[in-house]
Amino acid sequence: MSLRHALLGMLAEHPASGYDLLKRFNTSLAHVWPAKQSQLYGELGRMAEAGLIAVTDTGARNRKEYSITPEGRDELHRWLTQTKPDRSFRSESLLRVFFLWTLSPEEAAAYLEEFAEEAARHLAAFEAIRDHAPWRDTEPDRYARITLEHGLRDARTAVEWARWAGAEVGAAHTAATA
Amino acid sequence: MSLRHALLGMLAEHPASGYDLLKRFNTSLAHVWPAKQSQLYGELGRMAEAGLIAVTDTGARNRKEYSITPEGRDELHRWLTQTKPDRSFRSESLLRVFFLWTLSPEEAAAYLEEFAEEAARHLAAFEAIRDHAPWRDTEPDRYARITLEHGLRDARTAVEWARWAGAEVGAAHTAATA
DNA sequence: TAACTCATGTAAAAAGTTACATGATTGG
DNA sequence: CCAATCATGTAACTTTTTACATGAGTTA
């Protein structure tokens, strides 16, 4: 239940509403653990029922501000230190590479080019965040930057791989048709 | 519906049973699109009903061999050329990094060390596959190796990042307690 | 003949996505 | 006052996971 722990982690920093948390899922968290609005409100309700968080303030427009409880902090700590992360990994764009042999060499090359371009756009977006986001000198932000650095390196690796793969495919095609 | 297209892609190479396909989901495909046994058999049934694949042979122990149909090939091609891959990305181990500030510096460092070790094990496993798998000189295998190369580069990047991150965290701790 | 591998299936639950629905408040 | 943003909720559906269930053929 990573969504639950993502919410606990954010609330450990400071109280927030579902709407506030959603904004973070649409920005920083989107790159490591995407979540939709409908999923969020449901989970917050269940977490409150379980005593991990509590409504500590209400505002205009039916706003509910949630705070993490001591039980919630315990659960967050338990998750981080006593459980192993699920390292399974899904990538539709990489899955497709397995099946590029069913396409013409031109189509396969086009796919890898688009892959490289997309990765380059991704990289540029991360660089923009690194250089222009309003970073504070706080511990949470230090770790956010460390996580971002992973994204940067990952995107760079992806660009390089896709260019290499494109060349690899092109070379084989040239050799086969020469 | 990536699972469906993963199955089509494998059957495009040659006919296979659910059990055969499952073995590939437990080896090569496991690194880009994990799937469980129960999901597979259900999906194969639905695909046969939709006319994308068909049972072309039956063997001992109730074995059913599926083949891709012309409609299935069309659908695979349509997927690869006419639709954009979903690039969303989930990583529980990276999500955790966001919340390491809630731990003691020692606990955070231990997490990043374990991350590096796990990535190194991953890298070693990929190298073993590259060097010892029974690669054939075929187009499908060429693309499988290209996909594997992504995994290798990705794992290398992860090891380097985790070591850098560990040093980063350690340095901050030393500075703060000096 | 016992253990192992082959081989398929289903049921229930959890997690995630898409779509619909509603209304308050604020800024121009 | 109109558009945008804030703010929450629910219903239906799809996807994925976990667990149970069964039995045929193979090998030591």
Coordinates of C-alpha atoms (C1' of nucleotides) in Angstrom, one line a residue:
Chain A
M1 CA 0.0 0.0 0.0
S2 CA 2.4 2.6 -1.2
L3 CA -0.2 5.3 -1.8
R4 CA -1.0 5.2 1.9
H5 CA 2.6 5.6 2.9
A6 CA 3.1 8.4 0.3
L7 CA 0.3 10.3 2.0
L8 CA 1.7 9.6 5.4
G9 CA 5.1 10.9 4.3
M10 CA 3.7 14.1 3.0
L11 CA 1.6 14.7 6.1
A12 CA 4.6 14.0 8.3
E13 CA 6.0 17.3 6.9
H14 CA 2.9 19.4 7.7
P15 CA -0.9 19.1 7.7
A16 CA -2.6 19.3 4.4
S17 CA -5.9 18.8 2.6
G18 CA -6.7 16.2 0.0
Y19 CA -6.5 19.0 -2.6
D20 CA -3.0 20.1 -1.3
L21 CA -1.8 16.5 -1.5
L22 CA -3.2 16.1 -4.9
K23 CA -1.1 19.0 -6.2
R24 CA 2.0 17.2 -5.0
F25 CA 0.9 14.0 -6.8
N26 CA 0.6 16.1 -9.9
T27 CA 4.1 17.6 -9.6
S28 CA 7.0 16.0 -7.7
L29 CA 5.4 12.7 -6.7
A30 CA 4.0 12.2 -10.2
H31 CA 7.4 11.0 -11.3
V32 CA 7.7 8.2 -8.8
W33 CA 4.2 7.4 -7.7
P34 CA 1.3 8.8 -9.8
A35 CA -2.2 8.8 -8.2
K36 CA -5.5 10.1 -9.3
Q37 CA -7.9 12.4 -7.4
S38 CA -10.5 9.7 -6.9
Q39 CA -8.1 7.3 -5.3
L40 CA -6.8 9.9 -2.9
Y41 CA -10.0 11.0 -1.3
G42 CA -11.0 7.4 -0.7
E43 CA -7.7 6.5 0.8
L44 CA -7.6 9.5 3.1
G45 CA -11.0 8.5 4.4
R46 CA -9.8 5.0 5.1
M47 CA -6.6 6.3 6.8
A48 CA -8.6 8.5 9.1
E49 CA -10.8 5.6 10.0
A50 CA -7.7 3.6 10.8
G51 CA -6.4 6.3 13.0
L52 CA -3.3 7.1 11.0
I53 CA -4.4 10.6 10.3
A54 CA -7.1 12.9 11.6
V55 CA -9.0 16.0 10.5
T56 CA -7.5 18.8 12.5
D57 CA -9.1 21.8 10.8
T58 CA -11.8 22.6 8.4
G59 CA -11.9 25.6 6.1
A60 CA -13.9 27.3 3.4
R61 CA -15.5 25.1 0.6
N62 CA -15.7 22.1 2.8
R63 CA -11.9 21.9 3.1
K64 CA -10.6 19.3 5.5
E65 CA -7.1 19.6 6.8
Y66 CA -5.5 16.3 7.8
S67 CA -2.7 15.8 10.3
I68 CA -0.6 12.7 10.9
T69 CA -1.2 11.0 14.2
P70 CA 1.5 9.3 16.4
E71 CA 0.1 6.0 15.1
G72 CA 0.6 7.3 11.6
R73 CA 4.2 8.3 12.3
D74 CA 4.9 4.9 13.7
E75 CA 3.4 3.2 10.6
L76 CA 5.5 5.4 8.4
H77 CA 8.7 4.5 10.3
R78 CA 7.8 0.9 10.3
W79 CA 7.2 0.9 6.6
L80 CA 10.6 2.7 5.9
T81 CA 12.7 0.5 8.2
Q82 CA 11.0 -2.8 8.6
T83 CA 9.6 -3.6 5.2
K84 CA 11.4 -4.2 1.9
P85 CA 10.4 -2.0 -1.1
D86 CA 8.7 -3.8 -4.0
R87 CA 11.3 -3.4 -6.7
S88 CA 9.1 -4.6 -9.6
F89 CA 9.2 -2.3 -12.6
R90 CA 6.8 -1.8 -15.5
S91 CA 7.6 0.1 -18.6
E92 CA 5.3 0.0 -21.6
S93 CA 7.8 1.9 -23.8
L94 CA 10.5 -0.7 -23.0
L95 CA 8.1 -3.6 -23.5
R96 CA 7.5 -2.3 -27.0
V97 CA 11.2 -2.5 -27.8
F98 CA 10.9 -6.3 -27.4
F99 CA 8.5 -6.4 -30.4
L100 CA 10.1 -3.9 -32.7
W101 CA 11.4 -6.8 -34.9
T102 CA 7.8 -7.1 -36.1
L103 CA 8.0 -3.7 -37.7
S104 CA 9.9 -2.5 -40.8
P105 CA 13.4 -1.1 -40.0
E106 CA 12.1 2.3 -40.7
E107 CA 9.2 2.0 -38.3
A108 CA 11.6 0.6 -35.6
A109 CA 14.0 3.4 -36.1
A110 CA 11.2 5.9 -35.9
Y111 CA 10.1 4.4 -32.6
L112 CA 13.6 4.7 -31.1
E113 CA 14.0 8.2 -32.3
E114 CA 10.7 9.2 -30.7
F115 CA 11.9 7.4 -27.5
A116 CA 15.1 9.5 -27.5
E117 CA 13.2 12.7 -28.1
E118 CA 10.7 12.0 -25.3
A119 CA 13.5 11.1 -22.9
A120 CA 15.3 14.4 -23.9
R121 CA 12.1 16.4 -23.2
H122 CA 11.9 14.6 -19.8
L123 CA 15.4 15.4 -19.0
A124 CA 14.9 19.1 -19.9
A125 CA 11.8 19.2 -17.7
F126 CA 13.8 17.8 -14.8
E127 CA 16.6 20.3 -15.4
A128 CA 14.1 23.1 -15.3
I129 CA 12.8 21.9 -12.0
R130 CA 16.3 21.6 -10.6
D131 CA 17.2 25.1 -11.7
H132 CA 14.0 27.0 -11.2
A133 CA 11.9 25.3 -8.5
P134 CA 11.6 27.4 -5.3
W135 CA 13.9 25.1 -3.3
R136 CA 14.0 25.7 0.5
D137 CA 16.9 24.9 2.7
T138 CA 15.1 22.1 4.5
E139 CA 15.5 18.4 5.1
P140 CA 12.5 17.4 3.0
D141 CA 13.7 19.5 0.1
R142 CA 17.2 18.0 0.4
Y143 CA 15.7 14.6 -0.2
A144 CA 13.4 15.8 -2.9
R145 CA 16.5 17.1 -4.7
I146 CA 18.3 13.8 -4.2
T147 CA 15.3 12.0 -5.7
L148 CA 15.2 14.5 -8.6
E149 CA 18.9 13.8 -9.3
H150 CA 17.9 10.2 -9.8
G151 CA 15.4 11.3 -12.4
L152 CA 18.0 13.4 -14.2
R153 CA 20.5 10.6 -14.4
D154 CA 17.9 8.2 -15.4
A155 CA 16.7 10.4 -18.2
R156 CA 20.2 11.0 -19.4
T157 CA 20.8 7.3 -19.5
A158 CA 17.6 6.8 -21.5
V159 CA 18.5 9.4 -24.1
E160 CA 22.0 7.8 -24.6
W161 CA 20.5 4.3 -24.7
A162 CA 17.9 5.2 -27.3
R163 CA 20.4 6.9 -29.5
W164 CA 22.7 3.9 -29.3
A165 CA 19.8 1.5 -30.0
G166 CA 18.8 3.6 -33.0
A167 CA 22.3 3.4 -34.4
E168 CA 22.4 -0.3 -33.6
V169 CA 19.2 -1.0 -35.5
G170 CA 20.2 1.3 -38.4
A171 CA 23.6 -0.4 -38.7
A172 CA 22.0 -3.9 -38.9
H173 CA 19.6 -2.7 -41.6
T174 CA 22.4 -1.1 -43.6
A175 CA 24.5 -4.3 -43.4
A176 CA 21.5 -6.5 -44.3
T177 CA 20.6 -4.4 -47.4
A178 CA 24.1 -3.6 -48.6
Chain B
M1 CA -3.9 -3.1 -22.3
S2 CA -0.2 -3.9 -22.4
L3 CA -0.5 -7.4 -21.1
R4 CA -2.6 -8.3 -24.2
H5 CA 0.0 -6.8 -26.5
A6 CA 2.9 -8.4 -24.7
L7 CA 1.1 -11.8 -25.3
L8 CA 0.5 -10.9 -29.0
G9 CA 4.1 -9.9 -29.4
M10 CA 5.3 -13.2 -28.0
L11 CA 2.9 -15.2 -30.1
A12 CA 4.0 -13.3 -33.2
E13 CA 7.3 -15.1 -32.9
H14 CA 5.8 -18.6 -32.7
P15 CA 2.8 -20.4 -31.2
A16 CA 3.0 -21.2 -27.5
S17 CA 0.9 -22.3 -24.5
G18 CA -0.1 -20.2 -21.5
Y19 CA 2.5 -22.1 -19.6
D20 CA 5.2 -21.3 -22.2
L21 CA 4.3 -17.7 -22.1
L22 CA 4.3 -17.6 -18.3
K23 CA 7.9 -18.8 -18.3
R24 CA 8.8 -15.8 -20.4
F25 CA 7.0 -13.5 -18.0
N26 CA 9.1 -15.0 -15.2
T27 CA 12.4 -14.4 -17.1
S28 CA 13.0 -11.7 -19.7
L29 CA 9.6 -9.9 -19.6
A30 CA 9.6 -9.9 -15.8
H31 CA 12.0 -6.9 -16.0
V32 CA 9.7 -4.7 -18.1
W33 CA 6.1 -6.1 -17.6
P34 CA 5.6 -8.5 -14.8
A35 CA 2.4 -10.6 -14.9
K36 CA 1.0 -13.4 -12.8
Q37 CA -0.3 -16.8 -13.9
S38 CA -3.9 -16.1 -13.0
Q39 CA -3.9 -13.0 -15.1
L40 CA -2.5 -14.7 -18.1
Y41 CA -4.9 -17.5 -18.5
G42 CA -7.8 -15.2 -18.2
E43 CA -6.4 -12.8 -20.8
L44 CA -5.6 -15.6 -23.3
G45 CA -9.3 -16.7 -23.1
R46 CA -10.5 -13.2 -23.8
M47 CA -8.1 -12.7 -26.6
A48 CA -9.2 -16.0 -28.2
E49 CA -12.8 -14.9 -27.9
A50 CA -11.9 -11.6 -29.6
G51 CA -10.3 -13.5 -32.4
L52 CA -6.8 -12.1 -31.9
I53 CA -5.4 -15.6 -31.2
A54 CA -6.7 -19.1 -31.7
V55 CA -6.0 -22.6 -30.2
T56 CA -4.2 -24.4 -33.0
D57 CA -3.0 -27.5 -31.2
T58 CA -3.7 -29.4 -28.0
G59 CA -1.3 -31.6 -26.2
A60 CA -0.9 -33.8 -23.1
R61 CA -2.1 -32.5 -19.7
N62 CA -4.8 -30.3 -21.3
R63 CA -2.1 -28.2 -23.0
K64 CA -3.5 -25.6 -25.4
E65 CA -1.2 -24.1 -28.0
Y66 CA -2.2 -20.6 -29.1
S67 CA -1.3 -19.0 -32.4
I68 CA -1.7 -15.4 -33.4
T69 CA -4.3 -14.7 -36.1
P70 CA -4.0 -12.1 -38.9
E71 CA -6.3 -9.9 -36.8
G72 CA -3.9 -10.3 -33.9
R73 CA -1.0 -9.2 -36.1
D74 CA -2.9 -6.2 -37.2
E75 CA -3.7 -5.3 -33.7
L76 CA 0.0 -5.6 -32.6
H77 CA 1.1 -3.4 -35.5
R78 CA -1.6 -0.9 -34.8
W79 CA -0.5 -0.8 -31.1
L80 CA 3.1 -0.3 -32.0
T81 CA 2.7 2.3 -34.7
Q82 CA -0.6 4.1 -34.0
T83 CA -0.7 4.5 -30.2
K84 CA 1.6 6.3 -27.8
P85 CA 3.1 4.3 -25.0
D86 CA 2.0 5.2 -21.5
R87 CA 5.3 6.6 -20.0
S88 CA 4.1 6.8 -16.4
F89 CA 6.5 5.3 -14.0
R90 CA 6.2 3.9 -10.5
S91 CA 9.0 3.1 -8.1
E92 CA 8.4 2.3 -4.5
S93 CA 12.1 2.4 -3.6
L94 CA 12.4 5.9 -5.1
L95 CA 9.2 7.0 -3.4
R96 CA 10.8 6.1 -0.1
V97 CA 13.8 8.4 -0.7
F98 CA 11.4 11.3 -0.5
F99 CA 10.7 10.4 3.1
L100 CA 14.1 9.5 4.3
W101 CA 14.3 12.8 6.2
T102 CA 11.9 11.3 8.7
L103 CA 14.6 8.8 9.7
S104 CA 17.9 9.2 11.6
P105 CA 20.9 9.9 9.4
E106 CA 22.1 6.3 10.2
E107 CA 18.8 4.8 9.1
A108 CA 18.7 6.9 5.9
A109 CA 22.3 6.0 5.0
A110 CA 21.5 2.3 5.6
Y111 CA 18.6 2.6 3.2
L112 CA 20.7 4.1 0.5
E113 CA 23.4 1.5 1.0
E114 CA 20.9 -1.3 0.6
F115 CA 19.6 0.5 -2.5
A116 CA 23.1 0.5 -4.0
E117 CA 23.7 -3.2 -3.1
E118 CA 20.3 -4.2 -4.6
A119 CA 21.1 -2.3 -7.8
A120 CA 24.5 -3.9 -8.0
R121 CA 23.0 -7.4 -7.6
H122 CA 20.5 -6.4 -10.3
L123 CA 23.4 -5.3 -12.6
A124 CA 25.3 -8.5 -12.0
A125 CA 22.2 -10.6 -12.9
F126 CA 21.8 -8.7 -16.1
E127 CA 25.5 -9.1 -17.0
A128 CA 25.1 -12.8 -16.4
I129 CA 22.2 -13.0 -18.8
R130 CA 24.1 -11.0 -21.4
D131 CA 27.1 -13.3 -21.1
H132 CA 25.5 -16.6 -20.6
A133 CA 22.0 -16.7 -22.0
P134 CA 21.7 -18.9 -25.1
W135 CA 21.4 -16.1 -27.6
R136 CA 20.3 -17.0 -31.1
D137 CA 21.2 -14.9 -34.1
T138 CA 17.6 -13.9 -34.8
E139 CA 15.7 -10.6 -35.0
P140 CA 13.7 -11.2 -31.8
D141 CA 16.8 -11.9 -29.9
R142 CA 18.6 -8.8 -31.3
Y143 CA 15.8 -6.7 -29.8
A144 CA 15.8 -8.6 -26.6
R145 CA 19.5 -7.8 -26.3
I146 CA 18.9 -4.2 -27.0
T147 CA 16.2 -4.1 -24.3
L148 CA 18.6 -5.9 -21.9
E149 CA 21.2 -3.2 -22.6
H150 CA 18.8 -0.7 -21.3
G151 CA 18.5 -2.6 -18.1
L152 CA 22.3 -2.8 -17.8
R153 CA 22.7 0.9 -18.2
D154 CA 19.8 1.6 -15.9
A155 CA 21.2 -0.6 -13.2
R156 CA 24.7 1.0 -13.5
T157 CA 23.1 4.5 -13.2
A158 CA 21.2 3.4 -10.1
V159 CA 24.3 2.0 -8.4
E160 CA 26.2 5.3 -9.1
W161 CA 23.3 7.4 -8.0
A162 CA 22.8 5.5 -4.7
R163 CA 26.5 5.8 -3.9
W164 CA 26.4 9.5 -4.6
A165 CA 23.2 9.9 -2.6
G166 CA 24.7 8.0 0.4
A167 CA 27.8 10.3 0.3
E168 CA 25.5 13.4 0.0
V169 CA 23.5 12.4 3.1
G170 CA 26.7 11.4 5.0
A171 CA 28.4 14.7 4.2
A172 CA 25.4 16.7 5.4
H173 CA 25.3 14.7 8.6
T174 CA 29.0 15.2 9.3
A175 CA 28.7 18.9 8.6
A176 CA 25.6 19.2 10.9
T177 CA 27.2 17.4 13.8
A178 CA 30.8 18.7 13.5
Chain C
dT1 C1' 5.6 -44.8 -5.9
dA2 C1' 6.9 -40.3 -4.4
dA3 C1' 8.4 -36.0 -5.8
dC4 C1' 8.6 -32.9 -9.4
dT5 C1' 7.2 -30.4 -13.4
dC6 C1' 3.7 -29.5 -16.6
dA7 C1' -0.7 -27.3 -17.2
dT8 C1' -4.9 -24.9 -16.6
dG9 C1' -8.4 -22.7 -14.2
dT10 C1' -11.4 -19.7 -10.8
dA11 C1' -12.7 -16.6 -6.9
dA12 C1' -12.0 -12.8 -4.1
dA13 C1' -9.8 -8.8 -2.9
dA14 C1' -6.9 -4.8 -3.7
dA15 C1' -5.3 -1.1 -6.5
dG16 C1' -5.8 2.0 -10.1
dT17 C1' -8.5 4.6 -13.9
dT18 C1' -12.3 7.0 -16.0
dA19 C1' -16.2 9.5 -15.7
dC20 C1' -19.7 11.8 -13.5
dA21 C1' -21.4 15.2 -10.0
dT22 C1' -21.7 19.1 -7.1
dG23 C1' -21.0 23.4 -5.1
dA24 C1' -18.2 27.3 -2.7
dT25 C1' -15.2 31.2 -3.2
dT26 C1' -12.2 34.3 -5.5
dG27 C1' -10.3 37.5 -9.0
dG28 C1' -10.8 40.2 -12.8
Chain D
dC1 C1' -21.2 38.5 -12.9
dC2 C1' -18.4 35.2 -15.2
dA3 C1' -14.5 32.3 -15.3
dA4 C1' -11.2 30.0 -12.9
dT5 C1' -9.8 27.7 -9.0
dC6 C1' -10.7 25.4 -4.8
dA7 C1' -12.6 21.3 -2.8
dT8 C1' -14.7 17.0 -2.1
dG9 C1' -17.1 12.9 -3.2
dT10 C1' -19.0 8.5 -5.6
dA11 C1' -19.9 4.8 -9.2
dA12 C1' -18.4 1.8 -12.6
dC13 C1' -14.9 -0.4 -14.7
dT14 C1' -10.2 -2.4 -15.5
dT15 C1' -6.1 -4.2 -14.0
dT16 C1' -3.3 -6.7 -10.8
dT17 C1' -2.5 -9.7 -6.8
dT18 C1' -3.3 -13.5 -3.7
dA19 C1' -5.0 -17.7 -2.8
dC20 C1' -7.2 -21.9 -3.7
dA21 C1' -8.0 -26.0 -6.6
dT22 C1' -7.1 -29.9 -9.6
dG23 C1' -5.0 -33.2 -12.2
dA24 C1' -1.8 -35.5 -15.9
dG25 C1' 2.6 -37.0 -17.1
dT26 C1' 7.7 -37.7 -16.0
dT27 C1' 11.8 -39.1 -13.5
dA28 C1' 14.5 -41.1 -9.9

